[in-house]
mmCIF file of C-alpha atoms in Angstrom:
data_model
loop_
_atom_site.group_PDB
_atom_site.id
_atom_site.type_symbol
_atom_site.label_atom_id
_atom_site.label_comp_id
_atom_site.label_asym_id
_atom_site.label_seq_id
_atom_site.Cartn_x
_atom_site.Cartn_y
_atom_site.Cartn_z
ATOM 1 C CA MET A 202 17.396 176.577 80.729
ATOM 2 C CA GLY A 203 19.066 173.847 82.772
ATOM 3 C CA ILE A 204 22.643 174.081 83.921
ATOM 4 C CA ASP A 205 25.062 171.641 82.316
ATOM 5 C CA ARG A 206 26.852 170.585 85.484
ATOM 6 C CA ALA A 207 29.338 168.391 83.595
ATOM 7 C CA ALA A 208 30.316 171.329 81.384
ATOM 8 C CA ILE A 209 30.799 173.603 84.393
ATOM 9 C CA GLU A 210 32.966 171.024 86.148
ATOM 10 C CA MET A 211 34.999 170.593 82.980
ATOM 11 C CA VAL A 212 35.535 174.356 82.563
ATOM 12 C CA LEU A 213 36.667 174.634 86.174
ATOM 13 C CA SER A 214 39.325 171.934 85.703
ATOM 14 C CA PHE A 215 43.004 172.557 85.031
ATOM 15 C CA GLN A 216 43.055 169.872 82.325
ATOM 16 C CA PHE A 217 40.374 171.683 80.330
ATOM 17 C CA TRP A 218 42.399 174.882 80.220
ATOM 18 C CA ARG A 219 45.532 172.917 79.423
ATOM 19 C CA MET A 220 43.707 171.488 76.418
ATOM 20 C CA ALA A 221 41.994 174.783 75.489
ATOM 21 C CA ILE A 222 45.185 176.883 75.584
ATOM 22 C CA LEU A 223 48.227 174.673 75.008
ATOM 23 C CA TRP A 224 46.820 172.507 72.240
ATOM 24 C CA PRO A 225 45.815 175.375 69.884
ATOM 25 C CA LEU A 226 49.176 177.035 70.559
ATOM 26 C CA ALA A 227 50.985 173.804 69.665
ATOM 27 C CA LEU A 228 48.937 173.517 66.471
ATOM 28 C CA LEU A 229 49.632 177.130 65.457
ATOM 29 C CA TYR A 230 53.321 176.563 66.188
ATOM 30 C CA CYS A 231 53.361 173.599 63.786
ATOM 31 C CA TYR A 232 51.701 175.546 60.984
ATOM 32 C CA ALA A 233 54.006 178.499 61.552
ATOM 33 C CA ARG A 234 57.013 176.215 61.160
ATOM 34 C CA LEU A 235 55.560 174.755 57.970
ATOM 35 C CA ASN A 236 54.954 178.201 56.492
ATOM 36 C CA LEU A 237 58.462 179.369 57.328
ATOM 37 C CA ALA A 238 59.933 176.193 55.832
ATOM 38 C CA ALA A 239 57.849 176.657 52.674
ATOM 39 C CA LEU A 240 59.055 180.257 52.353
ATOM 40 C CA PHE A 241 62.655 179.153 52.680
ATOM 41 C CA ARG A 242 62.227 176.376 50.105
ATOM 42 C CA ARG A 243 60.805 178.795 47.573
ATOM 43 C CA ARG A 244 63.986 180.814 47.929
ATOM 44 C CA THR A 245 66.181 177.748 47.449
ATOM 45 C CA SER A 246 64.689 174.708 45.772
ATOM 46 C CA PRO A 247 61.128 173.372 45.910
ATOM 47 C CA ARG A 248 60.437 170.206 47.837
ATOM 48 C CA GLU A 249 58.693 167.619 45.725
ATOM 49 C CA HIS A 250 55.533 165.932 46.926
ATOM 50 C CA PHE A 251 54.699 162.659 45.287
ATOM 51 C CA ARG A 252 53.175 159.308 46.110
ATOM 52 C CA CYS A 253 54.329 155.874 45.075
ATOM 53 C CA ARG A 254 51.733 153.398 43.925
ATOM 54 C CA LEU A 255 52.348 149.916 45.251
ATOM 55 C CA VAL A 256 51.979 147.712 42.168
ATOM 56 C CA PRO A 257 50.406 144.335 42.982
ATOM 57 C CA ASP A 258 52.532 141.273 42.405
ATOM 58 C CA SER A 259 51.462 139.608 39.155
ATOM 59 C CA ALA A 260 54.155 136.926 39.097
ATOM 60 C CA GLY A 261 52.907 133.635 37.763
ATOM 61 C CA GLY A 262 49.734 135.214 36.442
ATOM 62 C CA ASN A 263 48.269 135.798 39.929
ATOM 63 C CA PHE A 264 46.979 139.297 40.577
ATOM 64 C CA ARG A 265 47.885 139.911 44.194
ATOM 65 C CA ARG A 266 46.540 142.989 45.924
ATOM 66 C CA PRO A 267 48.640 144.509 48.713
ATOM 67 C CA ILE A 268 47.009 144.092 52.123
ATOM 68 C CA CYS A 269 46.449 147.007 54.457
ATOM 69 C CA ILE A 270 45.220 146.762 58.058
ATOM 70 C CA ILE A 271 43.601 149.843 59.594
ATOM 71 C CA THR A 272 42.599 150.069 63.246
ATOM 72 C CA GLY A 273 39.752 152.355 64.232
ATOM 73 C CA ALA A 274 38.459 152.014 60.689
ATOM 74 C CA THR A 275 34.714 152.533 61.115
ATOM 75 C CA SER A 276 34.547 156.314 61.424
ATOM 76 C CA GLY A 277 36.413 159.578 60.989
ATOM 77 C CA LEU A 278 40.004 159.328 59.816
ATOM 78 C CA GLY A 279 39.986 155.530 59.700
ATOM 79 C CA LEU A 280 36.971 155.373 57.405
ATOM 80 C CA ALA A 281 38.289 158.118 55.116
ATOM 81 C CA THR A 282 41.677 156.398 54.942
ATOM 82 C CA ALA A 283 40.108 153.025 54.168
ATOM 83 C CA ARG A 284 38.047 154.518 51.357
ATOM 84 C CA ALA A 285 41.108 156.186 49.822
ATOM 85 C CA LEU A 286 43.263 153.054 49.992
ATOM 86 C CA VAL A 287 40.545 150.936 48.406
ATOM 87 C CA GLY A 288 40.757 153.403 45.517
ATOM 88 C CA GLU A 289 44.517 152.812 45.422
ATOM 89 C CA GLY A 290 43.977 149.084 44.874
ATOM 90 C CA TYR A 291 44.542 147.724 48.370
ATOM 91 C CA HIS A 292 42.687 144.892 49.991
ATOM 92 C CA VAL A 293 41.732 146.755 53.143
ATOM 93 C CA VAL A 294 41.270 144.937 56.436
ATOM 94 C CA LEU A 295 39.005 146.950 58.707
ATOM 95 C CA ALA A 296 39.609 146.453 62.428
ATOM 96 C CA GLY A 297 37.011 147.833 64.809
ATOM 97 C CA ARG A 298 35.119 147.106 68.017
ATOM 98 C CA CYS A 299 31.538 147.026 66.769
ATOM 99 C CA ALA A 300 30.288 144.426 64.262
ATOM 100 C CA GLU A 301 27.392 146.658 63.226
ATOM 101 C CA SER A 302 29.719 149.592 62.524
ATOM 102 C CA LEU A 303 32.037 147.349 60.517
ATOM 103 C CA TYR A 304 29.126 146.115 58.396
ATOM 104 C CA ARG A 305 27.892 149.674 57.859
ATOM 105 C CA THR A 306 31.404 150.768 56.842
ATOM 106 C CA ILE A 307 31.625 148.058 54.192
ATOM 107 C CA GLN A 308 28.255 149.066 52.745
ATOM 108 C CA GLU A 309 29.266 152.724 52.678
ATOM 109 C CA ILE A 310 32.573 152.100 50.900
ATOM 110 C CA LYS A 311 30.997 149.727 48.390
ATOM 111 C CA GLN A 312 28.517 152.423 47.383
ATOM 112 C CA GLU A 313 31.520 154.257 45.948
ATOM 113 C CA TYR A 314 33.694 151.253 45.020
ATOM 114 C CA GLU A 315 31.416 148.379 44.058
ATOM 115 C CA GLU A 316 34.348 145.999 43.532
ATOM 116 C CA ALA A 317 36.097 147.014 46.744
ATOM 117 C CA HIS A 318 38.118 144.276 48.431
ATOM 118 C CA LEU A 319 37.304 144.543 52.125
ATOM 119 C CA THR A 320 37.534 142.247 55.120
ATOM 120 C CA THR A 321 36.474 142.992 58.689
ATOM 121 C CA PHE A 322 37.637 141.801 62.094
ATOM 122 C CA GLN A 323 36.330 142.725 65.505
ATOM 123 C CA VAL A 324 39.065 143.851 67.873
ATOM 124 C CA ASP A 325 38.943 145.833 71.101
ATOM 125 C CA LEU A 326 42.214 147.671 71.621
ATOM 126 C CA SER A 327 41.484 148.089 75.316
ATOM 127 C CA SER A 328 41.974 144.305 75.640
ATOM 128 C CA LEU A 329 45.286 142.580 74.933
ATOM 129 C CA GLN A 330 43.440 139.265 74.663
ATOM 130 C CA SER A 331 41.329 140.747 71.871
ATOM 131 C CA VAL A 332 44.459 141.958 70.051
ATOM 132 C CA VAL A 333 46.015 138.497 70.248
ATOM 133 C CA LYS A 334 42.776 136.893 69.051
ATOM 134 C CA PHE A 335 42.692 139.290 66.085
ATOM 135 C CA GLU A 336 46.229 138.367 65.051
ATOM 136 C CA ALA A 337 45.396 134.654 65.176
ATOM 137 C CA SER A 338 42.132 135.126 63.257
ATOM 138 C CA PHE A 339 43.868 137.270 60.651
ATOM 139 C CA LYS A 340 46.572 134.667 60.014
ATOM 140 C CA GLN A 341 43.911 131.970 59.726
ATOM 141 C CA TRP A 342 42.031 134.139 57.216
ATOM 142 C CA LEU A 343 45.189 134.482 55.116
ATOM 143 C CA LEU A 344 45.571 130.704 55.150
ATOM 144 C CA ASP A 345 41.921 129.991 54.357
ATOM 145 C CA SER A 346 41.930 132.571 51.540
ATOM 146 C CA ASP A 347 45.103 131.105 50.038
ATOM 147 C CA LEU A 348 46.821 134.469 50.375
ATOM 148 C CA HIS A 349 50.522 135.062 50.859
ATOM 149 C CA PRO A 350 51.288 135.245 54.612
ATOM 150 C CA SER A 351 52.317 138.876 54.584
ATOM 151 C CA VAL A 352 51.125 142.418 55.243
ATOM 152 C CA GLN A 353 52.166 145.406 53.161
ATOM 153 C CA LEU A 354 50.709 148.231 55.239
ATOM 154 C CA LEU A 355 49.675 148.580 58.894
ATOM 155 C CA ILE A 356 48.023 151.821 60.004
ATOM 156 C CA ASN A 357 47.713 152.225 63.769
ATOM 157 C CA ASN A 358 44.969 154.836 63.688
ATOM 158 C CA ALA A 359 42.683 153.991 66.619
ATOM 159 C CA GLY A 360 42.704 156.395 69.524
ATOM 160 C CA ILE A 361 40.490 157.844 72.238
ATOM 161 C CA LEU A 362 40.372 160.933 74.435
ATOM 162 C CA ALA A 363 38.921 159.711 77.726
ATOM 163 C CA THR A 364 37.869 162.314 80.280
ATOM 164 C CA SER A 365 37.509 159.916 83.206
ATOM 165 C CA SER A 366 39.808 157.296 84.663
ATOM 166 C CA ARG A 367 39.097 153.748 83.514
ATOM 167 C CA ILE A 368 41.335 150.750 84.143
ATOM 168 C CA THR A 369 41.249 147.890 81.664
ATOM 169 C CA ALA A 370 41.056 144.203 82.498
ATOM 170 C CA ASP A 371 44.805 144.100 81.794
ATOM 171 C CA GLY A 372 45.384 146.651 84.553
ATOM 172 C CA TYR A 373 46.299 149.688 82.453
ATOM 173 C CA ASP A 374 44.814 153.101 81.950
ATOM 174 C CA GLN A 375 42.353 152.698 79.067
ATOM 175 C CA MET A 376 43.571 155.718 77.112
ATOM 176 C CA ILE A 377 47.223 154.667 77.376
ATOM 177 C CA GLN A 378 46.371 151.092 76.411
ATOM 178 C CA THR A 379 44.197 152.054 73.430
ATOM 179 C CA ASN A 380 46.437 154.808 72.072
ATOM 180 C CA PHE A 381 49.821 153.247 72.706
ATOM 181 C CA ILE A 382 50.156 149.824 74.338
ATOM 182 C CA SER A 383 47.872 147.961 71.933
ATOM 183 C CA ALA A 384 49.511 149.630 68.935
ATOM 184 C CA VAL A 385 52.885 148.344 70.182
ATOM 185 C CA VAL A 386 51.562 144.832 70.810
ATOM 186 C CA LEU A 387 49.728 144.647 67.486
ATOM 187 C CA THR A 388 52.791 145.894 65.605
ATOM 188 C CA SER A 389 54.990 143.340 67.364
ATOM 189 C CA LEU A 390 52.594 140.488 66.585
ATOM 190 C CA LEU A 391 52.282 141.454 62.923
ATOM 191 C CA LEU A 392 55.944 142.310 62.367
ATOM 192 C CA PRO A 393 56.845 138.796 61.093
ATOM 193 C CA LEU A 394 54.115 139.122 58.425
ATOM 194 C CA ILE A 395 55.310 142.630 57.563
ATOM 195 C CA LYS A 396 58.880 141.377 57.198
ATOM 196 C CA ASN A 397 57.623 138.489 55.050
ATOM 197 C CA SER A 398 56.299 140.807 52.334
ATOM 198 C CA SER A 399 57.956 140.524 48.930
ATOM 199 C CA LEU A 400 56.976 144.154 48.328
ATOM 200 C CA PRO A 401 58.204 147.105 50.402
ATOM 201 C CA SER A 402 56.053 147.268 53.538
ATOM 202 C CA ARG A 403 55.192 150.070 55.927
ATOM 203 C CA ILE A 404 53.892 150.882 59.393
ATOM 204 C CA VAL A 405 52.099 154.205 59.793
ATOM 205 C CA ASN A 406 51.441 155.415 63.329
ATOM 206 C CA VAL A 407 48.879 158.204 63.692
ATOM 207 C CA THR A 408 50.061 160.570 66.394
ATOM 208 C CA SER A 409 49.251 164.158 67.361
ATOM 209 C CA PHE A 410 50.753 167.638 67.676
ATOM 210 C CA THR A 411 49.644 167.500 71.319
ATOM 211 C CA HIS A 412 52.812 165.503 72.049
ATOM 212 C CA LEU A 413 54.578 168.888 71.990
ATOM 213 C CA CYS A 414 52.840 169.718 75.270
ATOM 214 C CA ALA A 415 54.108 166.614 77.077
ATOM 215 C CA SER A 416 56.602 167.465 79.772
ATOM 216 C CA ASN A 417 60.011 165.897 80.182
ATOM 217 C CA MET A 418 58.717 163.149 82.443
ATOM 218 C CA LYS A 419 60.570 159.922 83.118
ATOM 219 C CA ILE A 420 59.440 157.103 80.861
ATOM 220 C CA ASP A 421 58.071 154.590 83.322
ATOM 221 C CA CYS A 422 55.819 151.646 82.580
ATOM 222 C CA LYS A 423 54.195 152.111 85.981
ATOM 223 C CA LYS A 424 52.410 155.063 84.446
ATOM 224 C CA PHE A 425 50.566 152.531 82.293
ATOM 225 C CA SER A 426 49.393 150.250 85.084
ATOM 226 C CA ARG A 427 47.222 150.491 88.168
ATOM 227 C CA ASN A 428 48.679 153.580 89.763
ATOM 228 C CA THR A 429 47.626 156.287 92.147
ATOM 229 C CA ILE A 430 45.722 158.721 89.929
ATOM 230 C CA SER A 431 44.291 161.708 91.716
ATOM 231 C CA GLU A 432 40.538 162.188 91.872
ATOM 232 C CA LYS A 433 40.818 164.701 89.040
ATOM 233 C CA TYR A 434 41.864 162.568 86.089
ATOM 234 C CA PRO A 435 44.650 164.327 84.112
ATOM 235 C CA PHE A 436 43.092 163.407 80.767
ATOM 236 C CA ALA A 437 44.838 166.049 78.642
ATOM 237 C CA SER A 438 48.279 165.191 80.042
ATOM 238 C CA ILE A 439 47.737 161.453 79.582
ATOM 239 C CA TYR A 440 46.557 161.933 76.002
ATOM 240 C CA GLU A 441 49.689 163.983 75.226
ATOM 241 C CA TYR A 442 51.829 161.350 76.897
ATOM 242 C CA SER A 443 50.273 158.499 74.901
ATOM 243 C CA LYS A 444 51.037 160.290 71.634
ATOM 244 C CA LEU A 445 54.601 161.073 72.721
ATOM 245 C CA CYS A 446 55.153 157.404 73.569
ATOM 246 C CA LEU A 447 53.863 156.351 70.157
ATOM 247 C CA LEU A 448 56.386 158.713 68.550
ATOM 248 C CA LEU A 449 59.245 157.408 70.694
ATOM 249 C CA PHE A 450 58.288 153.851 69.763
ATOM 250 C CA SER A 451 58.094 154.746 66.056
ATOM 251 C CA TYR A 452 61.579 156.255 65.978
ATOM 252 C CA GLU A 453 63.080 153.420 68.033
ATOM 253 C CA LEU A 454 61.560 150.795 65.733
ATOM 254 C CA HIS A 455 62.949 152.709 62.746
ATOM 255 C CA ARG A 456 66.419 152.732 64.316
ATOM 256 C CA ARG A 457 66.290 149.015 65.092
ATOM 257 C CA LEU A 458 65.145 148.077 61.579
ATOM 258 C CA ARG A 459 67.890 150.259 60.134
ATOM 259 C CA ALA A 460 70.434 148.413 62.320
ATOM 260 C CA GLU A 461 69.138 145.169 60.791
ATOM 261 C CA ASN A 462 69.503 146.675 57.290
ATOM 262 C CA LEU A 463 65.744 146.437 56.844
ATOM 263 C CA SER A 464 64.907 150.143 56.627
ATOM 264 C CA SER A 465 64.791 150.016 52.825
ATOM 265 C CA LYS A 466 62.304 147.129 52.995
ATOM 266 C CA ILE A 467 60.205 148.223 55.997
ATOM 267 C CA SER A 468 59.559 151.891 56.644
ATOM 268 C CA ILE A 469 58.095 153.433 59.788
ATOM 269 C CA ILE A 470 56.291 156.750 59.470
ATOM 270 C CA PRO A 471 54.569 158.688 62.251
ATOM 271 C CA VAL A 472 51.920 161.055 60.904
ATOM 272 C CA ASP A 473 49.905 163.914 62.370
ATOM 273 C CA PRO A 474 46.782 164.970 60.435
ATOM 274 C CA GLY A 475 46.226 168.108 62.543
ATOM 275 C CA VAL A 476 42.721 168.854 63.831
ATOM 276 C CA VAL A 477 39.991 166.820 62.153
ATOM 277 C CA HIS A 478 36.237 166.950 62.709
ATOM 278 C CA THR A 479 35.714 163.475 64.179
ATOM 279 C CA ASN A 480 34.067 162.096 67.301
ATOM 280 C CA ILE A 481 37.337 162.264 69.294
ATOM 281 C CA LEU A 482 35.679 164.763 71.679
ATOM 282 C CA ARG A 483 32.637 162.578 72.305
ATOM 283 C CA GLU A 484 33.353 162.434 76.054
ATOM 284 C CA VAL A 485 33.623 166.220 76.326
ATOM 285 C CA PRO A 486 30.265 167.940 77.072
ATOM 286 C CA SER A 487 28.617 168.646 73.707
ATOM 287 C CA CYS A 488 28.307 172.395 74.287
ATOM 288 C CA LEU A 489 32.090 172.610 74.789
ATOM 289 C CA SER A 490 33.039 170.318 71.901
ATOM 290 C CA GLN A 491 30.754 172.199 69.520
ATOM 291 C CA LEU A 492 32.246 175.504 70.648
ATOM 292 C CA ALA A 493 35.758 174.143 70.100
ATOM 293 C CA PHE A 494 34.915 173.013 66.574
ATOM 294 C CA ARG A 495 33.332 176.394 65.751
ATOM 295 C CA VAL A 496 36.399 178.276 66.919
ATOM 296 C CA LEU A 497 38.769 175.973 65.033
ATOM 297 C CA SER A 498 36.627 176.277 61.911
ATOM 298 C CA PHE A 499 36.663 180.080 62.196
ATOM 299 C CA LEU A 500 40.463 179.962 62.407
ATOM 300 C CA HIS A 501 40.550 177.664 59.323
ATOM 301 C CA LEU A 502 42.265 174.959 61.365
ATOM 302 C CA LEU A 503 39.489 172.362 61.288
ATOM 303 C CA GLN A 504 39.581 169.747 58.526
ATOM 304 C CA SER A 505 37.097 167.224 57.246
ATOM 305 C CA PRO A 506 38.012 163.535 57.731
ATOM 306 C CA GLU A 507 38.779 163.304 54.011
ATOM 307 C CA ALA A 508 41.177 166.262 54.148
ATOM 308 C CA GLY A 509 42.779 164.972 57.332
ATOM 309 C CA ALA A 510 43.201 161.485 55.874
ATOM 310 C CA SER A 511 45.263 162.909 53.008
ATOM 311 C CA SER A 512 48.251 163.173 55.359
ATOM 312 C CA ILE A 513 47.875 159.492 56.284
ATOM 313 C CA ILE A 514 47.698 158.562 52.591
ATOM 314 C CA ASP A 515 50.806 160.680 51.970
ATOM 315 C CA ALA A 516 52.616 158.679 54.643
ATOM 316 C CA ALA A 517 51.264 155.354 53.383
ATOM 317 C CA LEU A 518 52.348 155.984 49.786
ATOM 318 C CA ALA A 519 55.543 157.970 50.351
ATOM 319 C CA PRO A 520 58.897 156.728 48.995
ATOM 320 C CA SER A 521 60.784 154.326 51.259
ATOM 321 C CA ASN A 522 63.602 156.820 51.861
ATOM 322 C CA VAL A 523 61.407 158.908 54.179
ATOM 323 C CA SER A 524 61.225 156.245 56.861
ATOM 324 C CA GLY A 525 61.495 157.775 60.312
ATOM 325 C CA GLU A 526 60.273 161.213 59.222
ATOM 326 C CA TYR A 527 57.330 163.014 60.814
ATOM 327 C CA PHE A 528 54.509 163.843 58.397
ATOM 328 C CA PHE A 529 52.221 166.735 59.304
ATOM 329 C CA GLY A 530 49.204 168.397 57.749
ATOM 330 C CA GLY A 531 48.972 166.846 54.283
ATOM 331 C CA ARG A 532 50.489 167.701 50.897
ATOM 332 C CA GLY A 533 53.474 165.520 51.747
ATOM 333 C CA ARG A 534 54.738 168.037 54.286
ATOM 334 C CA ARG A 535 57.250 166.889 56.849
ATOM 335 C CA MET A 536 58.808 168.521 59.861
ATOM 336 C CA GLY A 537 60.608 167.699 63.082
ATOM 337 C CA SER A 538 58.633 166.573 66.110
ATOM 338 C CA SER A 539 59.507 167.611 69.670
ATOM 339 C CA SER A 540 63.100 167.297 70.861
ATOM 340 C CA LEU A 541 61.898 164.899 73.570
ATOM 341 C CA SER A 542 60.474 162.539 70.934
ATOM 342 C CA TYR A 543 64.005 162.066 69.513
ATOM 343 C CA ASP A 544 65.513 161.144 72.892
ATOM 344 C CA ALA A 545 67.137 157.812 72.039
ATOM 345 C CA LYS A 546 67.792 156.979 75.690
ATOM 346 C CA ALA A 547 64.148 157.532 76.634
ATOM 347 C CA ALA A 548 63.037 155.542 73.588
ATOM 348 C CA SER A 549 65.328 152.656 74.509
ATOM 349 C CA GLN A 550 63.953 152.650 78.054
ATOM 350 C CA LEU A 551 60.412 152.699 76.703
ATOM 351 C CA TRP A 552 61.264 149.775 74.415
ATOM 352 C CA LEU A 553 62.402 147.749 77.426
ATOM 353 C CA ASN A 554 59.203 148.626 79.243
ATOM 354 C CA THR A 555 57.037 147.559 76.316
ATOM 355 C CA SER A 556 58.510 144.073 76.578
ATOM 356 C CA ILE A 557 56.416 143.750 79.739
ATOM 357 C CA PHE A 558 53.275 144.211 77.651
ATOM 358 C CA GLU A 559 54.416 141.633 75.115
ATOM 359 C CA GLU A 560 55.110 139.088 77.862
ATOM 360 C CA GLN A 561 51.462 139.331 78.881
ATOM 361 C CA VAL A 562 50.363 138.071 75.498
#
């Protein structure tokens, strides 16, 4: 039997053990908090879990479906979320890198929902030029389709776990750009359409419990550009950092919309599905990723994409008064994220740094 050199090198790395030890502990910590909160609620008053259906605008006799944009929509959580929202009556816009995968996704969803309203756009979130091109193409599609120039739901779901250092054409770490920078830029570009909705609109940012492991590092946009990364790429730390930044951005956007008295019209919800059996570990040696999934399954912590997507649907269809709350683990459950994620000063600094990204587009 041959030796899997890549697996051995991975096991011998600090980042592997950071991921193998700290991430499960963070996940168990989250579930422990949920269970304690549930026990307390049973002793006081139960917390209701309900979803609000967004009724299409039928004014003037025109049946108008709400529009939802989902990034990373061709597999895993994105695909499961798209399928569920089609069932809720949305016109779902699928955003993904591969045209073939987008076509296959449409065919798969239409096997279940023959009358599904679906539209696809190719977009590569590791390229700011591609994000800008998507926004322009999407607005042109709205115009050509004689649709109201608005968006009711944006789900920033796309994300990667890269195990090697790759710098994008824009000069940023690929994982940081895909998981965070492009979500910020896309949200900023689409915000006028989101504000233009006559119905309550929402931005859902898919984050991760791994943000709990991020250290109290200074928020610095230089971390996102061509910097001096050691030969051993700190992939676990950078992934945690990207998810923390997405949380900081979510809370800061919520605060700014509230200051504009728009929080009742536009809600911002970060959501964490927990551990889901997707291809997120595709860059980890297969023997290690399969072992990880077996262990998580044995501990009853591993969910199917459909089960994991339920938390995203909860966030998408929750009442508007839960804007700025952190959804975790489905069944409408909410909890507090890390204390660092609520640091308003750090979030404000990050907001200033993100303006650099927007200037590039």
